[in-house]
Short mmCIF file of C-alpha atoms in Angstrom, two decimals:
data_model
loop_
_atom_site.label_atom_id
_atom_site.label_comp_id
_atom_site.label_asym_id
_atom_site.label_seq_id
_atom_site.Cartn_x
_atom_site.Cartn_y
_atom_site.Cartn_z
CA UNK P 67 -25.27 16.98 -48.24
CA UNK P 68 -26.65 14.27 -46.35
CA UNK P 69 -23.44 13.04 -45.60
CA UNK P 70 -22.28 16.78 -44.34
CA UNK P 71 -25.61 16.86 -42.07
CA UNK P 72 -24.28 14.00 -40.39
CA UNK P 73 -20.81 15.02 -39.98
CA UNK P 74 -21.63 18.59 -38.89
CA UNK P 75 -23.91 16.94 -36.42
CA UNK P 76 -21.16 14.44 -35.07
CA UNK P 77 -18.77 17.36 -34.32
CA UNK P 78 -21.69 19.63 -32.52
CA UNK P 79 -22.38 16.62 -30.79
CA UNK P 80 -18.46 15.65 -29.94
CA UNK P 81 -17.48 18.99 -29.47
CA UNK P 82 -20.18 19.67 -26.70
CA UNK P 83 -19.44 15.84 -25.44
CA UNK P 84 -16.30 16.95 -24.82
CA UNK P 85 -17.27 20.42 -23.47
CA UNK P 86 -19.74 18.27 -20.61
CA UNK P 87 -16.50 16.20 -19.92
CA UNK P 88 -14.68 19.20 -19.19
CA UNK P 89 -17.32 20.59 -16.92
CA UNK P 90 -17.28 17.69 -14.66
CA UNK P 91 -13.71 16.81 -14.43
CA UNK P 92 -12.62 20.56 -14.01
CA UNK P 93 -14.93 20.90 -10.48
CA UNK P 94 -13.19 17.19 -9.20
CA UNK P 95 -9.91 18.32 -10.06
CA UNK P 96 -9.63 21.79 -8.44
CA UNK P 97 -11.98 20.37 -5.47
CA UNK P 98 -8.61 18.10 -5.08
CA UNK P 99 -6.75 20.91 -4.63
CA UNK P 100 -6.34 22.07 -1.06
CA UNK P 101 -7.11 25.92 -0.74
CA UNK P 102 -4.23 28.26 0.81
CA UNK P 103 -4.86 28.88 4.14
CA UNK P 104 -3.45 32.40 4.90
CA UNK P 105 -0.70 32.39 7.85
CA UNK P 106 0.99 35.27 9.55
CA UNK P 107 4.62 35.06 8.61
CA UNK P 108 6.77 34.46 11.24
CA UNK P 109 10.15 36.31 11.14
CA UNK P 110 11.60 35.91 14.52
CA UNK P 111 10.88 33.37 17.77
CA UNK P 112 11.82 33.41 20.98
CA UNK P 113 13.04 30.03 22.04
CA UNK P 114 13.49 29.98 25.76
CA UNK P 115 16.51 30.87 27.97
CA UNK P 116 20.13 30.45 27.15
CA UNK P 117 21.24 29.71 31.05
CA UNK P 118 18.45 26.87 30.92
CA UNK P 119 19.80 25.11 27.48
CA UNK P 120 22.24 22.78 28.53
CA UNK P 121 25.93 22.77 26.62
CA UNK P 122 26.28 20.13 24.13
CA UNK P 123 22.75 19.90 23.84
CA UNK P 124 19.69 20.87 20.99
CA UNK P 125 16.05 20.90 20.58
CA UNK P 126 13.13 21.75 17.95
CA UNK P 127 11.39 24.75 18.18
CA UNK P 128 8.28 25.83 16.19
CA UNK P 129 9.16 28.32 13.92
CA UNK P 130 5.71 29.36 12.35
CA UNK P 131 5.04 25.92 11.36
CA UNK P 132 8.20 25.04 10.24
CA UNK P 133 10.42 23.16 12.60
CA UNK P 134 13.84 24.81 13.48
CA UNK P 135 16.65 22.53 15.45
CA UNK P 136 18.66 25.11 18.02
CA UNK P 137 21.65 23.85 18.95
CA UNK P 138 24.46 24.82 22.13
CA UNK P 139 27.67 23.91 21.02
CA UNK P 140 29.93 22.71 23.72
CA UNK P 141 31.78 25.78 23.59
CA UNK P 142 28.22 27.17 24.44
CA UNK P 143 27.39 29.22 21.20
CA UNK P 144 24.23 29.04 19.64
CA UNK P 145 23.43 27.64 16.29
CA UNK P 146 20.24 27.44 14.66
CA UNK P 147 18.98 25.19 11.52
CA UNK P 148 16.05 24.56 9.45
CA UNK P 149 14.79 20.99 11.40
CA UNK P 150 13.58 19.40 8.17
CA UNK P 151 16.35 17.26 6.64
CA UNK P 152 16.73 18.11 2.97
CA UNK P 153 16.69 14.62 1.82
CA UNK P 154 13.41 13.61 2.11
CA UNK P 155 11.94 15.84 4.97
CA UNK P 156 12.45 14.10 7.87
CA UNK P 157 13.04 15.98 11.27
CA UNK P 158 16.68 15.89 12.11
CA UNK P 159 18.37 16.00 15.93
CA UNK P 160 21.51 16.45 17.74
CA UNK P 161 23.52 13.97 18.33
CA UNK P 162 25.95 14.68 21.55
CA UNK P 163 28.29 11.80 20.76
CA UNK P 164 28.88 12.76 17.37
CA UNK P 165 28.48 16.70 17.90
CA UNK P 166 26.92 16.73 14.34
CA UNK P 167 23.27 17.01 13.15
CA UNK P 168 21.88 13.76 12.08
CA UNK P 169 18.62 12.48 10.04
CA UNK P 170 17.50 8.89 11.85
CA UNK P 171 15.69 8.10 8.40
CA UNK P 172 18.56 7.62 6.24
CA UNK P 173 21.37 8.04 8.16
CA UNK P 174 21.98 11.75 6.98
CA UNK P 175 24.74 13.99 9.01
CA UNK P 176 25.66 17.78 8.68
CA UNK P 177 28.32 19.37 10.75
CA UNK P 178 27.55 22.21 12.96
CA UNK P 179 27.63 24.97 10.20
CA UNK P 180 24.91 22.81 8.38
CA UNK P 181 26.44 21.61 5.51
CA UNK P 182 26.07 18.24 4.60
CA UNK P 183 28.82 15.52 4.81
CA UNK P 184 27.79 12.10 4.84
CA UNK P 185 24.80 10.07 3.76
CA UNK P 186 21.95 10.88 0.79
CA UNK P 187 21.09 14.89 2.03
CA UNK P 188 21.77 16.50 -1.04
CA UNK P 189 22.07 20.32 0.19
CA UNK P 190 23.08 22.29 3.45
CA UNK P 191 20.15 22.65 6.27
CA UNK P 192 19.00 26.42 5.72
CA UNK P 193 20.98 28.26 8.68
CA UNK P 194 18.87 30.59 10.79
CA UNK P 195 20.19 33.78 12.89
CA UNK P 196 20.35 33.60 16.66
CA UNK P 197 20.50 36.24 19.12
CA UNK P 198 20.65 36.01 22.76
CA UNK P 199 19.44 39.18 24.12
CA UNK P 200 19.18 39.27 28.51
CA UNK P 201 19.50 35.51 28.55
CA UNK P 202 16.57 35.11 26.22
CA UNK P 203 17.07 33.19 22.63
CA UNK P 204 16.16 34.62 19.56
CA UNK P 205 16.26 32.87 16.13
CA UNK P 206 15.27 35.09 12.72
CA UNK P 207 15.28 34.32 9.49
CA UNK P 208 18.21 35.22 7.53
CA UNK P 209 18.01 37.59 4.51
CA UNK P 210 19.02 35.50 1.61
CA UNK Y 102 -39.47 -32.80 -4.27
CA UNK Y 103 -36.82 -31.47 -1.33
CA UNK Y 104 -37.06 -27.85 -0.65
CA UNK Y 105 -33.50 -27.09 -1.76
CA UNK Y 106 -33.99 -28.77 -5.20
CA UNK Y 107 -37.46 -26.93 -5.77
CA UNK Y 108 -35.21 -23.52 -4.88
CA UNK Y 109 -32.60 -24.62 -7.45
CA UNK Y 110 -34.95 -25.08 -10.28
CA UNK Y 111 -37.14 -22.25 -9.56
CA UNK Y 112 -33.72 -20.12 -10.02
CA UNK Y 113 -32.62 -22.12 -12.83
CA UNK Y 114 -35.56 -21.44 -14.59
CA UNK Y 115 -34.80 -17.82 -14.46
CA UNK Y 116 -31.00 -17.10 -14.75
CA UNK Y 117 -30.28 -20.50 -16.60
CA UNK Y 118 -28.04 -22.11 -13.95
CA UNK Y 119 -27.46 -25.37 -15.47
CA UNK Y 120 -24.39 -24.56 -18.19
CA UNK Y 121 -22.48 -22.50 -15.24
CA UNK Y 122 -23.03 -25.81 -12.59
CA UNK Y 123 -21.90 -27.95 -16.33
CA UNK Y 124 -18.71 -25.35 -16.71
CA UNK Y 125 -17.75 -25.99 -13.15
CA UNK Y 126 -18.60 -29.12 -12.69
CA UNK Y 127 -15.89 -29.74 -15.69
CA UNK Y 128 -13.06 -28.09 -14.26
CA UNK Y 129 -10.11 -29.40 -13.75
CA UNK Y 130 -6.55 -28.65 -11.83
CA UNK Y 131 -3.32 -30.31 -13.16
CA UNK Y 132 -1.30 -32.69 -11.09
CA UNK Y 133 2.28 -32.48 -10.81
CA UNK Y 134 5.35 -31.16 -9.13
CA UNK Y 135 4.26 -27.29 -8.85
CA UNK Y 136 0.68 -27.66 -8.10
CA UNK Y 137 1.56 -26.34 -5.01
CA UNK Y 138 1.67 -22.79 -6.58
CA UNK Y 139 -1.47 -22.63 -7.50
CA UNK Y 140 -2.45 -22.33 -3.75
CA UNK Y 141 -0.88 -18.79 -3.35
CA UNK Y 142 -3.36 -16.60 -5.12
CA UNK Y 143 -6.34 -17.91 -2.90
CA UNK Y 144 -4.79 -17.57 0.15
CA UNK Y 145 -3.63 -13.91 -0.85
CA UNK Y 146 -7.71 -13.86 -2.14
CA UNK Y 147 -8.54 -15.19 1.79
CA UNK Y 148 -6.42 -12.71 3.09
CA UNK Y 149 -8.23 -9.85 1.10
CA UNK Y 150 -11.17 -10.93 2.23
CA UNK Y 151 -9.92 -11.14 6.09
CA UNK Y 152 -8.98 -7.74 5.61
CA UNK Y 153 -12.37 -6.46 3.99
CA UNK Y 154 -14.11 -8.06 6.92
CA UNK Y 155 -11.76 -6.67 10.08
CA UNK Y 156 -11.52 -3.42 8.22
CA UNK Y 157 -15.23 -2.99 7.96
CA UNK Y 158 -15.16 -3.68 12.17
CA UNK Y 159 -12.52 -1.28 12.73
CA UNK Y 160 -14.58 1.43 10.52
CA UNK Y 161 -17.12 1.22 13.48
CA UNK Y 162 -14.68 2.83 16.10
CA UNK Y 163 -11.82 4.43 14.12
CA UNK Y 164 -12.05 8.80 13.92
CA UNK Y 165 -9.98 10.34 11.29
CA UNK Y 166 -8.38 13.64 12.54
CA UNK Y 167 -4.92 14.06 14.07
CA UNK Y 168 -6.31 14.86 17.67
CA UNK Y 169 -8.68 11.78 17.27
CA UNK Y 170 -7.15 9.09 15.26
CA UNK Y 171 -4.77 7.73 17.88
CA UNK Y 172 -6.86 8.20 20.42
CA UNK Y 173 -9.64 6.23 18.82
CA UNK Y 174 -7.52 3.32 18.17
CA UNK Y 175 -6.24 3.15 21.53
CA UNK Y 176 -9.76 3.01 22.44
CA UNK Y 177 -10.09 0.14 20.25
CA UNK Y 178 -7.37 -1.40 21.78
CA UNK Y 179 -7.99 -1.14 25.24
CA UNK Y 180 -12.03 -0.44 25.42
CA UNK Y 181 -13.84 -1.83 22.87
CA UNK Y 182 -14.58 -6.02 23.31
CA UNK Y 183 -11.97 -7.68 21.26
CA UNK Y 184 -10.88 -4.75 19.79
CA UNK Y 185 -7.31 -5.96 20.05
CA UNK Y 186 -7.97 -8.67 18.28
CA UNK Y 187 -9.82 -7.21 15.42
CA UNK Y 188 -6.99 -4.43 15.15
CA UNK Y 189 -4.14 -7.60 15.40
CA UNK Y 190 -5.86 -9.49 12.77
CA UNK Y 191 -5.97 -6.29 10.40
CA UNK Y 192 -2.09 -5.68 10.73
CA UNK Y 193 -0.89 -9.12 10.61
CA UNK Y 194 -3.43 -10.25 7.64
CA UNK Y 195 -2.49 -7.27 5.67
CA UNK Y 196 1.50 -8.28 5.93
CA UNK Y 197 0.64 -11.76 5.26
CA UNK Y 198 -1.36 -10.90 1.98
CA UNK Y 199 1.72 -8.96 0.78
CA UNK Y 200 3.65 -11.67 1.61
CA UNK Y 201 1.52 -14.06 -0.30
CA UNK Y 202 1.12 -11.78 -3.25
CA UNK Y 203 4.72 -12.17 -4.05
CA UNK Y 204 5.25 -15.65 -3.39
CA UNK Y 205 2.03 -16.06 -5.93
CA UNK Y 206 4.13 -13.53 -8.46
CA UNK Y 207 7.42 -15.23 -8.59
CA UNK Y 208 5.99 -18.62 -8.60
CA UNK Y 209 4.44 -17.61 -11.57
CA UNK Y 210 7.28 -15.93 -12.97
CA UNK Y 211 9.02 -18.78 -12.31
CA UNK Y 212 7.04 -21.52 -13.77
CA UNK Y 213 6.53 -18.65 -16.87
CA UNK Y 214 2.60 -18.76 -16.18
CA UNK Y 215 2.47 -15.27 -17.23
CA UNK Y 216 2.96 -16.68 -21.25
CA UNK Y 217 0.57 -16.22 -24.15
CA UNK Y 218 -2.31 -16.49 -23.50
CA UNK Y 219 -2.03 -15.28 -20.07
CA UNK Y 220 -0.26 -12.01 -20.43
CA UNK Y 221 -3.24 -9.62 -19.07
CA UNK Y 222 -3.51 -12.35 -15.91
CA UNK Y 223 0.21 -11.69 -15.01
CA UNK Y 224 -0.61 -7.41 -15.65
CA UNK Y 225 -3.68 -7.37 -13.52
CA UNK Y 226 -1.85 -9.63 -10.70
CA UNK Y 227 1.27 -6.79 -10.71
CA UNK Y 228 -1.50 -3.73 -10.59
CA UNK Y 229 -3.06 -5.77 -7.73
CA UNK Y 230 0.54 -6.00 -5.78
CA UNK Y 231 1.05 -2.52 -6.38
CA UNK Y 232 -2.67 -1.58 -5.00
CA UNK Y 233 -1.75 -3.84 -2.26
CA UNK Y 234 1.15 -1.89 -1.41
CA UNK Y 235 -0.79 1.40 -1.52
CA UNK Y 236 -3.45 -0.13 0.64
CA UNK Y 237 -0.21 -0.91 3.09
CA UNK Y 238 1.41 2.61 2.64
CA UNK Y 239 -1.97 4.25 3.44
CA UNK Y 240 -3.37 2.14 6.57
CA UNK Y 241 -0.30 2.70 7.98
CA UNK Y 242 -0.48 6.10 9.07
CA UNK Y 243 -4.00 5.92 9.58
CA UNK Y 244 -3.04 4.95 13.71
CA UNK Y 245 -1.12 8.59 13.47
CA UNK Y 246 1.85 7.22 15.34
CA UNK Y 247 5.57 8.23 14.87
CA UNK Y 248 6.50 5.87 12.84
CA UNK Y 249 3.79 6.42 10.55
CA UNK Y 250 3.87 9.85 10.65
CA UNK Y 251 7.87 10.09 9.51
CA UNK Y 252 6.48 6.99 6.88
CA UNK Y 253 4.51 9.42 5.02
CA UNK Y 254 6.38 12.64 5.19
CA UNK Y 255 9.38 9.91 3.53
CA UNK Y 256 7.00 8.65 0.94
CA UNK Y 257 5.12 11.68 0.05
CA UNK Y 258 8.77 13.64 -0.34
CA UNK Y 259 9.40 10.50 -2.92
CA UNK Y 260 6.40 11.64 -4.96
CA UNK Y 261 7.46 15.42 -4.92
CA UNK Y 262 10.68 13.98 -6.87
CA UNK Y 263 8.83 13.37 -9.87
CA UNK Y 264 9.59 15.86 -13.03
CA UNK Y 265 6.88 18.77 -13.53
CA UNK Y 266 3.89 17.23 -11.91
CA UNK Y 267 5.69 16.23 -8.75
CA UNK Y 268 4.91 19.21 -6.87
CA UNK Y 269 1.11 19.25 -7.78
CA UNK Y 270 1.30 15.14 -6.33
CA UNK Y 271 2.78 16.14 -3.68
CA UNK Y 272 0.50 18.53 -2.34
CA UNK Y 273 -2.75 16.60 -3.58
CA UNK Y 274 -1.40 13.65 -1.74
CA UNK Y 275 -0.88 15.53 1.35
CA UNK Y 276 -3.56 18.02 1.31
CA UNK Y 277 -1.11 20.65 1.75
CA UNK Y 278 2.32 21.18 1.77
CA UNK Y 279 3.23 19.42 4.72
CA UNK Y 280 1.88 15.81 6.43
CA UNK Y 281 -1.07 17.21 8.68
CA UNK Y 282 -4.80 16.04 9.84
CA UNK Y 283 -5.27 17.06 6.30
CA UNK Y 284 -3.32 14.15 4.76
CA UNK Y 285 -4.70 11.79 7.46
CA UNK Y 286 -7.97 12.49 5.96
CA UNK Y 287 -7.12 11.75 2.22
CA UNK Y 288 -4.99 8.52 3.21
CA UNK Y 289 -8.05 7.68 5.44
CA UNK Y 290 -10.52 8.17 2.22
CA UNK Y 291 -8.03 6.50 -0.44
CA UNK Y 292 -7.61 3.46 2.04
CA UNK Y 293 -11.46 2.73 2.72
CA UNK Y 294 -13.04 3.96 -0.43
CA UNK Y 295 -10.83 4.37 -3.34
CA UNK Y 296 -8.60 1.68 -3.02
CA UNK Y 297 -10.96 -1.29 -2.05
CA UNK Y 298 -13.33 0.08 -5.12
CA UNK Y 299 -10.41 -0.37 -7.73
CA UNK Y 300 -8.94 -3.46 -6.00
CA UNK Y 301 -12.12 -5.03 -6.16
CA UNK Y 302 -12.59 -4.75 -9.94
CA UNK Y 303 -9.23 -5.95 -10.53
CA UNK Y 304 -9.89 -8.87 -8.45
CA UNK Y 305 -12.58 -9.99 -9.86
CA UNK Y 306 -10.98 -9.48 -13.79
CA UNK Y 307 -8.07 -11.04 -12.54
CA UNK Y 308 -10.56 -14.30 -11.61
CA UNK Y 309 -12.22 -14.08 -14.47
CA UNK Y 310 -9.08 -14.57 -16.67
CA UNK Y 311 -8.14 -17.31 -14.60
CA UNK Y 312 -11.29 -19.26 -14.69
CA UNK Y 313 -11.82 -18.51 -18.57
CA UNK Y 314 -8.58 -19.80 -19.29
CA UNK Y 315 -7.69 -22.40 -16.43
CA UNK Y 316 -4.47 -23.01 -14.88
CA UNK Y 317 -1.31 -22.99 -16.51
CA UNK Y 318 0.76 -25.83 -16.80
CA UNK Y 319 4.90 -25.71 -16.83
CA UNK Y 320 6.20 -26.25 -20.33
CA UNK Y 321 7.42 -29.46 -19.65
CA UNK Y 322 4.77 -30.79 -19.26
CA UNK Y 323 2.94 -29.21 -21.93
CA UNK Y 324 3.95 -31.57 -24.64
CA UNK Y 325 2.53 -34.69 -22.56
CA UNK Y 326 -0.14 -36.98 -24.08
CA UNK Y 327 -3.32 -36.07 -22.61
CA UNK Y 328 -3.79 -39.58 -21.37
CA UNK Y 329 -0.55 -39.27 -19.47
CA UNK Y 330 -1.54 -35.79 -17.66
CA UNK Y 331 -2.71 -35.94 -14.35
CA UNK Y 332 -5.75 -33.86 -13.35
CA UNK Y 333 -8.04 -33.06 -10.17
CA UNK Y 334 -11.63 -32.14 -10.32
CA UNK Y 335 -11.96 -28.18 -9.31
CA UNK Y 336 -15.15 -29.49 -7.71
CA UNK Y 337 -14.88 -30.50 -4.76
CA UNK Y 338 -11.14 -31.81 -4.81
CA UNK Y 339 -9.52 -28.86 -5.29
CA UNK Y 340 -12.06 -26.56 -3.64
CA UNK Y 341 -11.81 -28.67 -0.18
CA UNK Y 342 -8.03 -28.51 0.04
CA UNK Y 343 -7.65 -24.74 -0.84
CA UNK Y 344 -10.65 -24.46 1.88
CA UNK Y 345 -8.56 -26.69 4.18
CA UNK Y 346 -5.43 -24.17 3.54
CA UNK Y 347 -7.71 -21.23 4.37
CA UNK Y 348 -8.56 -22.62 7.93
CA UNK Y 349 -4.67 -23.07 8.51
CA UNK Y 350 -3.32 -19.91 7.31
CA UNK Y 351 -6.41 -18.50 9.46
CA UNK Y 352 -5.26 -20.41 12.42
CA UNK Y 353 -1.48 -18.86 11.70
CA UNK Y 354 -3.54 -15.51 11.28
CA UNK Y 355 -4.86 -15.94 14.95
CA UNK Y 356 -1.64 -17.36 16.49
CA UNK Y 357 0.81 -14.38 15.15
CA UNK Y 358 -2.00 -11.73 16.33
CA UNK Y 359 -2.82 -13.26 19.65
CA UNK Y 360 0.38 -14.09 20.75
CA UNK Y 361 2.37 -10.93 18.82
CA UNK Y 362 -0.16 -8.41 19.00
CA UNK Y 363 0.64 -5.22 17.00
CA UNK Y 364 2.02 -2.24 18.26
CA UNK Y 365 0.66 1.00 18.54
CA UNK Y 366 3.75 3.06 19.40
CA UNK Y 367 3.59 6.59 20.29
CA UNK Y 368 1.53 9.47 19.09
CA UNK Y 369 2.85 11.29 16.06
CA UNK Y 370 4.61 14.72 17.26
CA UNK Y 371 4.74 16.67 14.15
CA UNK Y 372 7.59 18.65 15.81
CA UNK Y 373 9.87 16.20 17.04
CA UNK Y 374 13.16 14.42 15.53
CA UNK Y 375 12.70 11.19 13.76
CA UNK Y 376 13.21 8.22 16.23
CA UNK Y 377 16.29 6.43 16.01
CA UNK Y 378 15.97 2.92 14.16
CA UNK Y 379 13.07 4.25 11.76
CA UNK Y 380 12.21 1.72 9.14
CA UNK Y 381 9.48 1.44 7.07
CA UNK Y 382 7.49 -1.81 6.74
CA UNK Y 383 8.85 -5.00 5.68
CA UNK Y 384 7.93 -4.70 1.90
CA UNK Y 385 9.22 -1.27 1.33
CA UNK Y 386 12.55 -1.94 2.57
CA UNK Y 387 14.64 -2.98 0.05
CA UNK Y 388 13.18 0.12 -1.74
CA UNK Y 389 14.15 2.41 1.33
CA UNK Y 390 17.38 1.10 2.10
CA UNK Y 391 18.40 1.61 -1.60
CA UNK Y 392 17.86 5.35 -1.33
CA UNK Y 393 20.44 4.80 1.67
CA UNK Y 394 22.74 3.69 -0.45
CA UNK Y 395 22.68 6.29 -3.12
CA UNK Y 396 24.81 9.10 -3.28
CA UNK Y 397 23.28 12.86 -2.75
CA UNK Y 398 24.23 13.55 -6.16
CA UNK Y 399 24.72 11.21 -9.30
CA UNK Y 400 26.06 13.64 -11.94
CA UNK Y 401 23.79 16.63 -12.13
CA UNK Y 402 20.48 14.74 -10.80
CA UNK Y 403 19.96 13.85 -6.90
CA UNK Y 404 20.57 10.82 -6.03
CA UNK Y 405 16.71 9.95 -4.82
CA UNK Y 406 15.64 11.08 -7.97
CA UNK Y 407 17.87 8.25 -9.72
CA UNK Y 408 16.50 6.18 -7.64
CA UNK Y 409 12.87 6.68 -7.81
CA UNK Y 410 13.17 6.71 -11.48
CA UNK Y 411 15.52 3.39 -11.50
CA UNK Y 412 12.92 1.45 -9.27
CA UNK Y 413 10.03 2.69 -11.42
CA UNK Y 414 11.44 2.00 -14.58
CA UNK Y 415 12.16 -1.48 -13.11
CA UNK Y 416 8.66 -1.49 -11.92
CA UNK Y 417 7.19 -1.38 -15.33
CA UNK Y 418 9.70 -3.52 -16.83
CA UNK Y 419 9.04 -6.15 -14.56
CA UNK Y 420 4.95 -5.59 -15.09
CA UNK Y 421 5.25 -5.90 -19.03
CA UNK Y 422 7.64 -9.46 -18.89
CA UNK Y 423 5.21 -11.14 -20.96
CA UNK Y 424 5.48 -8.70 -23.66
CA UNK Y 425 9.67 -8.51 -24.11
CA UNK Y 426 10.48 -11.95 -22.53
CA UNK Y 427 13.75 -12.87 -23.97
CA UNK Y 428 13.36 -15.27 -26.97
CA UNK Y 429 16.57 -16.20 -28.58
CA UNK Y 430 17.85 -19.51 -29.57
CA UNK Y 431 16.10 -22.85 -28.39
CA UNK Y 432 17.25 -23.37 -24.46
CA UNK Y 433 18.71 -20.13 -24.24
CA UNK Y 434 15.03 -18.01 -23.20
CA UNK Y 435 15.00 -19.81 -19.79
CA UNK Y 436 18.26 -18.96 -18.94
CA UNK Y 437 17.78 -15.18 -19.52
CA UNK Y 438 14.48 -15.14 -17.83
CA UNK Y 439 15.66 -17.04 -14.73
CA UNK Y 440 18.49 -15.16 -14.25
CA UNK Y 441 16.39 -12.29 -14.60
CA UNK Y 442 14.29 -13.60 -12.05
CA UNK Y 443 16.74 -14.89 -9.57
CA UNK Y 444 18.08 -11.69 -9.60
CA UNK Y 445 15.44 -9.88 -8.69
CA UNK Y 446 14.42 -11.85 -5.89
CA UNK Y 447 18.17 -12.14 -4.49
CA UNK Y 448 18.25 -8.37 -4.33
CA UNK Y 449 15.56 -7.84 -2.72
CA UNK Y 450 15.71 -10.41 0.08
CA UNK Y 451 19.47 -9.77 0.68
CA UNK Y 452 18.84 -5.72 0.61
CA UNK Y 453 16.09 -6.19 3.23
CA UNK Y 454 18.28 -8.33 5.38
CA UNK Y 455 20.82 -5.86 5.00
CA UNK Y 456 18.09 -3.05 6.28
CA UNK Y 457 17.31 -5.26 9.05
CA UNK Y 458 20.53 -5.84 10.67
CA UNK Y 459 21.92 -2.36 10.05
#
């Protein structure tokens, strides 16, 4: 009888101790996880005037909180891709000498269709739609 | 009685200091061809002390935040008296500390001082090196400059490739999905509070182990009869040599800090392409460069995931060396471990050099 009472107390105390630990750890753990900040969903942006954009060049524009690379090819066509390298998150740039998209961090290369052609990037860059209306460049998210 | 000895007697009466002094006065350091390596840990410790001192001084002016961090360091460099010197010493000393920690580790490996009974000294030492690198990585972001921003993007993105918990850890480290001011304040907290606390406890443990077990003697000298073993007392002989070397290191450090002041670079722009020629700190170079060589896909896995996994496994294996050390026939053991060590060291050095040349 004596032993079982001791056992009962041990289990009761042990369980409540475990519960206490959880009640301490849980708030700390959730505190560390940053709260979601609501943001306006961006579907389309203006990226400047087409005639001011030199051919064979590229620039990074803000698409909400993500960078987008806009390129004007040698032929004068516009292309836009997600500006974040699919390898390790660096921001890519247009290389006018190579006529390709280049990531300086690990020497990854993409062609002008956004397809990974050399180096470590595992996936192509996401493509955005570009429309030029009244000399104004509009970039829109493509529907997947 | 002199005042000094009066104070000592007062303390001794209360804390029984005599046995401690007895222990310290009997402490001996073995003398042989490899005695020089005994100094490397001490130099690393000295540089850590320099880090703490200069770090506290920098804290007085540094302001974390994406619109204040870079500006506050520029203020330290241009307006604060000797601010440029303190910051330069902090950066140089950080690098020298990692450098000496590497030398200390490899000398321990090659003299095989990690063997029984010093397994845990090796393990704590390895963890200290990893923490030292974490110090470097977290501190690197604090100036919020271009290089730091991309190094942190890459470094934290690597954490994201860990299966199952990767994305959770990534968010935890970055304080969101991207590297922003929230990442900076997190890294600041890690750099000035979390890491120093853990590091100090481990350094104390590491030193306690060394004090308790004494210096390791290379295997070929272990069997020498006691009268043939040359030794030097720790106090004051070894201690004074240690102190002299610390002075030399301090002078080298000051020379580097004054004549090659650490660059602040350009302020990070979160919407600018990664600059050409971007490189991590030299002690991450071999990992960074190896990741460059891996193809996009290895079988069905992404190349970087395999790379990160390989480095993690290699690191753990290295930490556990005392427990798996190859013990085959007589005379064989040395070769296997020697080849492992030389291979690891050659890999690190060669890939690092290629990284800087390419």
